[in-house]
CSV table of C-alpha atoms in Angstrom, one decimal:
chain,number,residue,atom,x,y,z
A,1,UNK,CA,4.6,-14.4,58.3
A,2,UNK,CA,4.2,-17.8,56.7
A,3,UNK,CA,0.2,-17.1,56.5
A,4,UNK,CA,1.1,-13.4,54.9
A,5,UNK,CA,3.4,-15.7,52.6
A,6,UNK,CA,0.6,-17.9,51.8
A,7,UNK,CA,-1.9,-15.4,51.0
A,8,UNK,CA,0.6,-13.6,48.7
A,9,UNK,CA,1.3,-16.8,46.8
A,10,UNK,CA,-2.3,-17.6,46.5
A,11,UNK,CA,-2.7,-13.9,45.2
A,12,UNK,CA,-0.2,-14.6,42.5
A,13,UNK,CA,-1.6,-17.8,41.5
A,14,UNK,CA,-4.9,-16.4,41.1
A,15,UNK,CA,-3.6,-13.7,39.1
A,16,UNK,CA,-1.9,-15.9,36.9
A,17,UNK,CA,-5.0,-17.7,36.3
A,18,UNK,CA,-6.9,-14.6,35.7
A,19,UNK,CA,-3.9,-13.4,33.2
A,20,UNK,CA,-4.1,-16.9,31.3
A,21,UNK,CA,-7.9,-16.7,31.0
A,22,UNK,CA,-7.7,-12.9,29.9
A,23,UNK,CA,-5.2,-13.8,27.0
A,24,UNK,CA,-7.5,-16.8,25.9
A,25,UNK,CA,-10.3,-14.7,25.8
A,26,UNK,CA,-8.3,-11.8,24.1
A,27,UNK,CA,-7.2,-14.3,21.2
A,28,UNK,CA,-10.4,-16.2,21.0
A,29,UNK,CA,-12.9,-13.2,20.7
A,30,UNK,CA,-10.6,-10.2,19.4
A,31,UNK,CA,-9.4,-11.7,16.3
A,32,UNK,CA,-11.6,-13.3,13.6
A,33,UNK,CA,-10.8,-14.2,10.2
A,34,UNK,CA,-13.5,-14.9,7.6
A,35,UNK,CA,-13.4,-15.3,3.8
A,36,UNK,CA,-14.7,-13.0,1.1
A,37,UNK,CA,-17.7,-15.0,-0.4
A,38,UNK,CA,-18.4,-13.8,-3.8
A,39,UNK,CA,-21.7,-13.5,-5.4
A,40,UNK,CA,-22.1,-14.8,-8.8
A,41,UNK,CA,-18.9,-15.3,-11.1
A,42,UNK,CA,-16.1,-12.8,-11.6
A,43,UNK,CA,-16.4,-10.5,-14.6
A,44,UNK,CA,-14.3,-8.8,-16.9
A,45,UNK,CA,-14.5,-5.1,-15.9
A,46,UNK,CA,-12.0,-3.4,-18.1
A,47,UNK,CA,-10.7,-5.1,-21.4
A,48,UNK,CA,-7.5,-3.4,-22.5
A,49,UNK,CA,-7.7,-5.0,-25.7
A,50,UNK,CA,-9.6,-1.8,-26.6
A,51,UNK,CA,-6.4,0.3,-26.0
A,52,UNK,CA,-4.1,-2.3,-27.3
A,53,UNK,CA,-2.5,-2.8,-23.9
A,54,UNK,CA,0.1,-5.6,-23.4
A,55,UNK,CA,0.9,-4.8,-19.6
A,56,UNK,CA,-0.9,-3.5,-16.8
A,57,UNK,CA,1.7,-1.9,-14.4
A,58,UNK,CA,-1.1,-0.1,-12.2
A,59,UNK,CA,-5.0,0.3,-11.5
A,60,UNK,CA,-6.3,3.5,-9.9
A,61,UNK,CA,-9.7,4.9,-8.8
A,62,UNK,CA,-9.7,8.6,-8.8
A,63,UNK,CA,-12.0,10.6,-6.3
A,64,UNK,CA,-14.3,11.6,-9.5
A,65,UNK,CA,-15.1,8.1,-10.1
A,66,UNK,CA,-12.9,7.6,-13.3
A,67,UNK,CA,-10.7,4.7,-13.3
A,68,UNK,CA,-7.1,5.0,-14.6
A,69,UNK,CA,-4.7,2.2,-16.1
A,70,UNK,CA,-1.1,2.7,-16.2
A,71,UNK,CA,0.0,0.7,-19.1
A,72,UNK,CA,3.8,0.3,-20.7
A,73,UNK,CA,3.8,3.9,-22.2
A,74,UNK,CA,0.5,5.5,-21.8
A,75,UNK,CA,-2.5,6.3,-19.2
A,76,UNK,CA,-5.9,5.2,-20.5
A,77,UNK,CA,-9.3,6.4,-18.6
A,78,UNK,CA,-12.3,4.6,-18.0
A,79,UNK,CA,-15.8,5.1,-16.7
A,80,UNK,CA,-17.7,3.5,-14.4
A,81,UNK,CA,-19.2,1.0,-16.6
A,82,UNK,CA,-15.6,-0.2,-17.8
A,83,UNK,CA,-15.9,1.8,-21.1
A,84,UNK,CA,-12.7,3.4,-22.6
A,85,UNK,CA,-12.8,7.4,-22.3
A,86,UNK,CA,-9.4,7.9,-23.9
A,87,UNK,CA,-5.7,8.6,-22.8
A,88,UNK,CA,-4.1,11.3,-20.5
A,89,UNK,CA,-1.2,13.0,-22.2
A,90,UNK,CA,1.1,11.6,-24.7
A,91,UNK,CA,4.7,10.8,-25.6
A,92,UNK,CA,6.9,13.4,-26.8
A,93,UNK,CA,9.4,16.1,-25.6
A,94,UNK,CA,7.2,19.4,-25.4
A,95,UNK,CA,5.0,20.7,-22.6
A,96,UNK,CA,2.6,18.2,-21.1
A,97,UNK,CA,4.4,15.3,-22.8
A,98,UNK,CA,6.3,12.5,-21.5
A,99,UNK,CA,8.9,10.1,-22.5
A,100,UNK,CA,8.7,7.3,-19.9
A,101,UNK,CA,5.9,6.8,-17.2
A,102,UNK,CA,7.0,5.1,-14.0
A,103,UNK,CA,4.1,6.3,-11.6
A,104,UNK,CA,1.0,8.5,-11.2
A,105,UNK,CA,-1.2,9.9,-8.4
A,106,UNK,CA,-4.3,11.9,-8.2
A,107,UNK,CA,-5.6,14.4,-5.6
A,108,UNK,CA,-9.3,15.9,-5.4
A,109,UNK,CA,-9.0,17.5,-8.9
A,110,UNK,CA,-5.8,16.7,-10.6
A,111,UNK,CA,-3.9,14.0,-12.3
A,112,UNK,CA,-0.1,13.5,-11.7
A,113,UNK,CA,2.4,11.8,-14.0
A,114,UNK,CA,5.9,10.7,-12.8
A,115,UNK,CA,8.1,11.1,-16.1
A,116,UNK,CA,11.0,8.9,-15.5
A,117,UNK,CA,11.5,9.9,-12.0
A,118,UNK,CA,12.7,13.3,-13.2
A,119,UNK,CA,9.5,15.4,-13.8
A,120,UNK,CA,6.1,15.8,-12.9
A,121,UNK,CA,3.2,16.5,-15.3
A,122,UNK,CA,0.0,17.7,-14.0
A,123,UNK,CA,-3.4,17.5,-15.8
A,124,UNK,CA,-6.9,18.5,-14.8
A,125,UNK,CA,-9.5,15.9,-14.2
A,126,UNK,CA,-10.6,16.4,-17.7
A,127,UNK,CA,-7.2,15.3,-19.2
A,128,UNK,CA,-6.1,19.0,-19.7
A,129,UNK,CA,-2.3,19.8,-19.3
A,130,UNK,CA,-2.0,22.3,-16.4
A,131,UNK,CA,1.8,22.6,-15.8
A,132,UNK,CA,4.9,20.7,-15.1
A,133,UNK,CA,7.9,20.8,-13.0
A,134,UNK,CA,11.7,19.4,-12.6
A,135,UNK,CA,12.2,17.3,-9.4
A,136,UNK,CA,15.3,17.9,-7.0
A,137,UNK,CA,15.9,14.3,-6.8
A,138,UNK,CA,14.8,10.8,-8.5
A,139,UNK,CA,11.3,9.9,-7.4
A,140,UNK,CA,10.6,6.3,-7.7
A,141,UNK,CA,7.2,4.9,-9.0
A,142,UNK,CA,3.9,6.0,-7.5
A,143,UNK,CA,3.5,8.7,-4.9
A,144,UNK,CA,0.8,10.7,-2.9
A,145,UNK,CA,-0.2,14.1,-3.8
A,146,UNK,CA,-1.9,16.6,-1.7
A,147,UNK,CA,-4.5,19.1,-2.8
A,148,UNK,CA,-1.9,21.8,-2.5
A,149,UNK,CA,0.1,19.8,-5.3
A,150,UNK,CA,2.6,18.7,-2.7
A,151,UNK,CA,4.1,15.1,-2.8
A,152,UNK,CA,5.2,12.5,-0.4
A,153,UNK,CA,7.1,9.5,-2.1
A,154,UNK,CA,10.2,7.5,-2.2
A,155,UNK,CA,13.2,9.3,-3.4
A,156,UNK,CA,16.7,7.9,-4.3
A,157,UNK,CA,20.1,9.8,-3.9
A,158,UNK,CA,23.7,8.4,-4.6
A,159,UNK,CA,26.5,8.5,-1.8
A,160,UNK,CA,30.0,7.3,-2.0
A,161,UNK,CA,28.8,4.2,-0.2
A,162,UNK,CA,25.9,3.4,-2.4
A,163,UNK,CA,22.2,4.6,-3.1
A,164,UNK,CA,20.0,6.0,-0.3
A,165,UNK,CA,16.1,5.2,-0.7
A,166,UNK,CA,14.1,7.3,1.7
A,167,UNK,CA,10.5,8.9,2.4
A,168,UNK,CA,10.7,12.4,1.1
A,169,UNK,CA,8.3,15.3,1.1
A,170,UNK,CA,8.4,17.7,-1.8
A,171,UNK,CA,7.0,21.2,-2.3
A,172,UNK,CA,4.5,21.9,-5.3
A,173,UNK,CA,7.8,22.9,-7.3
A,174,UNK,CA,9.2,19.7,-7.0
A,175,UNK,CA,11.7,21.0,-4.2
A,176,UNK,CA,12.9,18.8,-1.1
A,177,UNK,CA,10.7,20.0,1.7
A,178,UNK,CA,11.6,17.4,4.4
A,179,UNK,CA,13.1,13.8,5.0
A,180,UNK,CA,11.1,11.6,7.6
A,181,UNK,CA,14.6,10.9,8.6
A,182,UNK,CA,17.8,12.5,8.2
A,183,UNK,CA,19.6,11.0,5.1
A,184,UNK,CA,22.4,9.8,7.3
A,185,UNK,CA,20.3,7.7,9.3
A,186,UNK,CA,19.1,3.8,8.6
A,187,UNK,CA,15.7,3.2,10.0
A,188,UNK,CA,12.1,2.8,9.1
A,189,UNK,CA,12.0,5.5,6.4
A,190,UNK,CA,15.7,5.3,5.1
A,191,UNK,CA,17.5,2.5,3.6
A,192,UNK,CA,21.2,2.0,2.2
A,193,UNK,CA,21.9,0.0,-0.8
A,194,UNK,CA,25.3,-1.4,-1.4
A,195,UNK,CA,27.1,-0.7,-4.7
A,196,UNK,CA,27.4,-4.5,-5.3
A,197,UNK,CA,23.7,-4.4,-6.4
A,198,UNK,CA,21.4,-4.1,-3.5
A,199,UNK,CA,17.6,-3.8,-4.6
A,200,UNK,CA,15.7,-0.5,-4.5
A,201,UNK,CA,13.0,-0.7,-2.1
A,202,UNK,CA,9.6,0.5,-3.5
A,203,UNK,CA,10.9,0.4,-7.2
A,204,UNK,CA,10.5,-3.2,-8.2
A,205,UNK,CA,8.0,-5.5,-6.8
A,206,UNK,CA,6.4,-5.3,-3.2
A,207,UNK,CA,5.3,-9.0,-3.5
A,208,UNK,CA,8.8,-10.5,-3.6
A,209,UNK,CA,11.2,-7.9,-2.4
A,210,UNK,CA,11.7,-5.4,0.3
A,211,UNK,CA,9.8,-2.3,-0.7
A,212,UNK,CA,8.4,1.0,0.7
A,213,UNK,CA,4.5,1.2,0.2
A,214,UNK,CA,2.5,4.4,-0.1
A,215,UNK,CA,-1.1,4.9,0.4
A,216,UNK,CA,-2.8,8.0,-0.3
A,217,UNK,CA,-5.9,8.6,2.1
A,218,UNK,CA,-7.2,12.3,2.0
A,219,UNK,CA,-5.2,14.8,4.2
A,220,UNK,CA,-2.3,12.5,4.7
A,221,UNK,CA,-0.8,9.1,3.4
A,222,UNK,CA,-0.3,5.7,5.1
A,223,UNK,CA,3.3,4.7,4.8
A,224,UNK,CA,5.0,1.1,5.6
A,225,UNK,CA,8.0,-1.0,4.6
A,226,UNK,CA,6.8,-4.4,3.8
A,227,UNK,CA,9.9,-6.1,5.9
A,228,UNK,CA,8.0,-4.9,9.2
A,229,UNK,CA,4.3,-4.7,10.3
A,230,UNK,CA,4.6,-0.8,11.4
A,231,UNK,CA,2.4,1.0,9.4
A,232,UNK,CA,1.9,5.0,10.0
A,233,UNK,CA,-0.1,7.8,9.0
A,234,UNK,CA,1.4,11.2,8.3
A,235,UNK,CA,0.0,14.6,7.2
A,236,UNK,CA,1.6,16.3,4.3
A,237,UNK,CA,3.5,18.3,6.5
A,238,UNK,CA,5.3,15.2,7.6
A,239,UNK,CA,3.5,15.0,11.1
A,240,UNK,CA,2.9,11.6,12.6
A,241,UNK,CA,-0.9,11.4,13.0
A,242,UNK,CA,-1.6,7.6,13.9
A,243,UNK,CA,0.3,4.1,13.9
A,244,UNK,CA,-0.5,0.6,13.7
A,245,UNK,CA,2.3,-1.7,15.0
A,246,UNK,CA,2.6,-5.3,14.7
A,247,UNK,CA,0.0,-7.8,13.2
A,248,UNK,CA,-3.3,-8.4,14.9
A,249,UNK,CA,-2.5,-11.9,16.0
A,250,UNK,CA,0.6,-14.3,15.6
A,251,UNK,CA,0.7,-16.1,12.2
A,252,UNK,CA,2.9,-19.4,12.5
A,253,UNK,CA,3.4,-18.7,8.7
A,254,UNK,CA,4.5,-15.2,8.9
A,255,UNK,CA,8.4,-15.0,8.6
A,256,UNK,CA,10.2,-13.1,11.2
A,257,UNK,CA,12.1,-10.8,8.9
A,258,UNK,CA,12.4,-7.6,11.2
A,259,UNK,CA,16.2,-8.4,12.2
A,260,UNK,CA,17.0,-8.2,8.7
A,261,UNK,CA,16.4,-4.5,8.7
A,262,UNK,CA,19.2,-3.8,11.2
A,263,UNK,CA,21.8,-4.3,8.8
A,264,UNK,CA,23.0,-1.1,7.0
A,265,UNK,CA,22.8,-2.6,3.5
A,266,UNK,CA,19.7,-4.5,1.7
A,267,UNK,CA,20.8,-7.3,-0.4
A,268,UNK,CA,19.1,-9.4,-3.4
A,269,UNK,CA,18.7,-12.1,-1.2
A,270,UNK,CA,16.0,-11.4,1.3
A,271,UNK,CA,13.0,-13.2,3.2
A,272,UNK,CA,9.6,-13.0,2.0
A,273,UNK,CA,8.1,-9.5,2.9
A,274,UNK,CA,5.3,-9.7,5.3
A,275,UNK,CA,2.6,-7.9,3.2
A,276,UNK,CA,2.5,-6.7,-0.5
A,277,UNK,CA,-0.1,-3.7,-0.5
A,278,UNK,CA,-1.9,-1.4,1.4
A,279,UNK,CA,-5.4,-0.5,0.0
A,280,UNK,CA,-8.4,1.8,1.1
A,281,UNK,CA,-12.0,1.2,0.3
A,282,UNK,CA,-14.7,4.1,-0.1
A,283,UNK,CA,-15.0,4.5,3.7
A,284,UNK,CA,-11.4,4.8,4.3
A,285,UNK,CA,-10.9,1.5,6.0
A,286,UNK,CA,-7.4,0.3,5.4
A,287,UNK,CA,-6.7,-3.4,4.1
A,288,UNK,CA,-3.1,-4.8,4.7
A,289,UNK,CA,-2.8,-7.3,2.1
A,290,UNK,CA,-0.3,-10.1,3.0
A,291,UNK,CA,2.2,-11.7,0.4
A,292,UNK,CA,0.5,-15.1,-0.9
A,293,UNK,CA,0.8,-18.2,0.7
A,294,UNK,CA,0.0,-21.3,-1.1
A,295,UNK,CA,-2.8,-23.9,0.5
A,296,UNK,CA,-3.5,-27.0,-1.5
A,297,UNK,CA,-1.4,-25.6,-4.3
A,298,UNK,CA,-3.8,-22.6,-4.6
A,299,UNK,CA,-2.8,-18.9,-3.8
A,300,UNK,CA,-4.4,-17.4,-0.6
A,301,UNK,CA,-4.1,-13.5,0.5
A,302,UNK,CA,-5.1,-12.4,3.7
A,303,UNK,CA,-6.5,-8.7,4.4
A,304,UNK,CA,-6.0,-7.4,7.8
A,305,UNK,CA,-8.7,-4.9,8.1
A,306,UNK,CA,-8.5,-1.6,10.2
A,307,UNK,CA,-10.9,1.4,10.7
A,308,UNK,CA,-9.9,4.9,9.4
A,309,UNK,CA,-8.5,5.4,12.9
A,310,UNK,CA,-6.2,2.4,12.7
A,311,UNK,CA,-8.1,0.1,15.1
A,312,UNK,CA,-8.2,-3.5,14.0
A,313,UNK,CA,-11.6,-5.0,12.6
A,314,UNK,CA,-11.3,-8.3,11.3
A,315,UNK,CA,-9.2,-10.4,8.8
A,316,UNK,CA,-10.5,-11.8,5.5
A,317,UNK,CA,-9.0,-14.4,3.1
A,318,UNK,CA,-9.1,-13.9,-0.6
A,319,UNK,CA,-8.1,-15.9,-3.4
A,320,UNK,CA,-6.9,-13.2,-5.9
A,321,UNK,CA,-4.7,-10.4,-4.8
A,322,UNK,CA,-7.0,-7.3,-4.8
A,323,UNK,CA,-5.7,-4.0,-6.6
A,324,UNK,CA,-8.7,-2.2,-5.4
A,325,UNK,CA,-12.0,-2.5,-2.9
A,326,UNK,CA,-15.0,-0.4,-3.2
A,327,UNK,CA,-18.5,-0.5,-3.1
A,328,UNK,CA,-18.7,-4.2,-2.5
A,329,UNK,CA,-16.6,-5.1,-5.2
A,330,UNK,CA,-12.9,-6.7,-5.3
A,331,UNK,CA,-10.6,-5.8,-8.5
A,332,UNK,CA,-7.7,-7.5,-9.5
A,333,UNK,CA,-5.5,-7.7,-12.7
A,334,UNK,CA,-5.9,-11.0,-14.7
A,335,UNK,CA,-5.9,-12.1,-18.4
A,336,UNK,CA,-8.6,-13.2,-20.7
A,337,UNK,CA,-8.4,-16.3,-22.6
A,338,UNK,CA,-6.3,-15.0,-25.4
A,339,UNK,CA,-3.7,-13.7,-22.9
A,340,UNK,CA,-4.8,-10.0,-23.0
A,341,UNK,CA,-4.4,-8.3,-19.6
A,342,UNK,CA,-7.8,-7.1,-18.1
A,343,UNK,CA,-9.2,-5.9,-14.9
A,344,UNK,CA,-11.6,-8.3,-13.4
A,345,UNK,CA,-13.9,-7.7,-10.5
A,346,UNK,CA,-15.9,-9.9,-7.8
A,347,UNK,CA,-18.9,-8.9,-6.0
A,348,UNK,CA,-18.3,-9.6,-2.3
A,349,UNK,CA,-21.6,-11.1,-0.8
A,350,UNK,CA,-20.6,-10.6,2.8
A,351,UNK,CA,-19.3,-7.0,2.4
A,352,UNK,CA,-22.0,-5.8,4.9
A,353,UNK,CA,-20.1,-7.8,7.6
A,354,UNK,CA,-17.1,-5.4,7.1
A,355,UNK,CA,-19.2,-2.5,6.9
A,356,UNK,CA,-21.0,-3.2,10.2
A,357,UNK,CA,-18.0,-4.2,12.0
A,358,UNK,CA,-17.0,-2.2,15.1
A,359,UNK,CA,-13.0,-1.9,16.2
A,360,UNK,CA,-12.1,-4.6,18.5
A,361,UNK,CA,-9.6,-2.6,20.5
A,362,UNK,CA,-6.4,-3.8,19.0
A,363,UNK,CA,-4.0,-1.0,17.8
A,364,UNK,CA,-5.8,1.9,19.7
A,365,UNK,CA,-3.7,5.0,19.3
C-alpha cells in the first residue's frame, strides 16, 4: 500500500510539473504582441474643410468602396482618393429629408440614416431616396442593416423604474421583431438605467462610459458590451453563431469591472471600459480595440486580433485609435494645423504579418 501511495504521489507530482510546463508554454508561445510599424509619415486622407465640417462624429467605408463621414448635420461622401463626391440627403421635413442624424448603416447596396432615433431613411448607393419608415421604439446611434433591410441595434424604452437599453432586432418596416433578452431581464444584452440619471449604454462614448458596441459583418453582426470581454456573433434572425469569451491573456492593467454588471442600475461613476471599438478589416478579421493607456505620457491602444471564425491571432499596439483598418492602412480621426477635423491614415509596413497569421487555438468555438 505504501508503494502504491508513493507511486500515486509521484504520478500527481509529475502531472503537476507537466501542467506547469504546459501553461508556461501556452502563455509564452500562444500570445504575441507586436506593434504596427508605419511606412512613411501619416497623411491627411480626407480634409473636411472642403465640406465645412466642424465635427466628425463617425467614419465609414461602404462595401462599394465609397467613404462616408457623419458630421453634425449631414453625411458627406468621398471617393477612394479622398475627394469629396457630395452629400447624402438633406435637412427638412419632406420625404427623404432628416431633422437630425444620430447614426447610419450600410448593407450591400443601400445607405440607412437614423433620424433622431425615430425614423429610418434609406438611400441607394448613388444617394437616391428610396423609402423611409417610422420606428416602434427609440433606436440609439449606429446599427447594423441586413440586405433585407432588417436592423439590429440598441433600443431604449421607458418603464416605471427607469429606462431599459437592449439589443433589439427590427424588421424592414421598423417593427420590433425580437429582443436578444426579454425586456424584464438584466444581463448581457439588457441594461436598466435608474431615474436618478444613469448613462444610456451605446449612446454617448464607448471610450469612457459603459456602452454597447455593434460591428456589422456581412450576414450578421458582432455584438459586445464594453464592460465585459464577451463578444458574440449573431445572424439577423437573432441566432448565436460564435463566441469570443475573455481576453487572450491576462493584462495587469486591465480593470476588472465585470462585477459592476451584476447591479440592476448603471450609474454615472463607472470603472473604465475594457475596450472601445470593434473593427473588421477587408478579410473580416476582427480587431478588439482596447481603451487607451498612457505609457510615458503617450496614449497607447492595443488591438486583439481574431480570425473571422473568432480564433485569436495576435495583438498589436498602435499610437492612435483606429476608426478603420483596410488594405494595409490604419485610418483615424484627427485635426490639421488649423484645427479642422480630418481623417488621417498611416500605411502599416508589417501588415503582411497579420495577413499570414494562423489561429493559435485560443477561443476556438
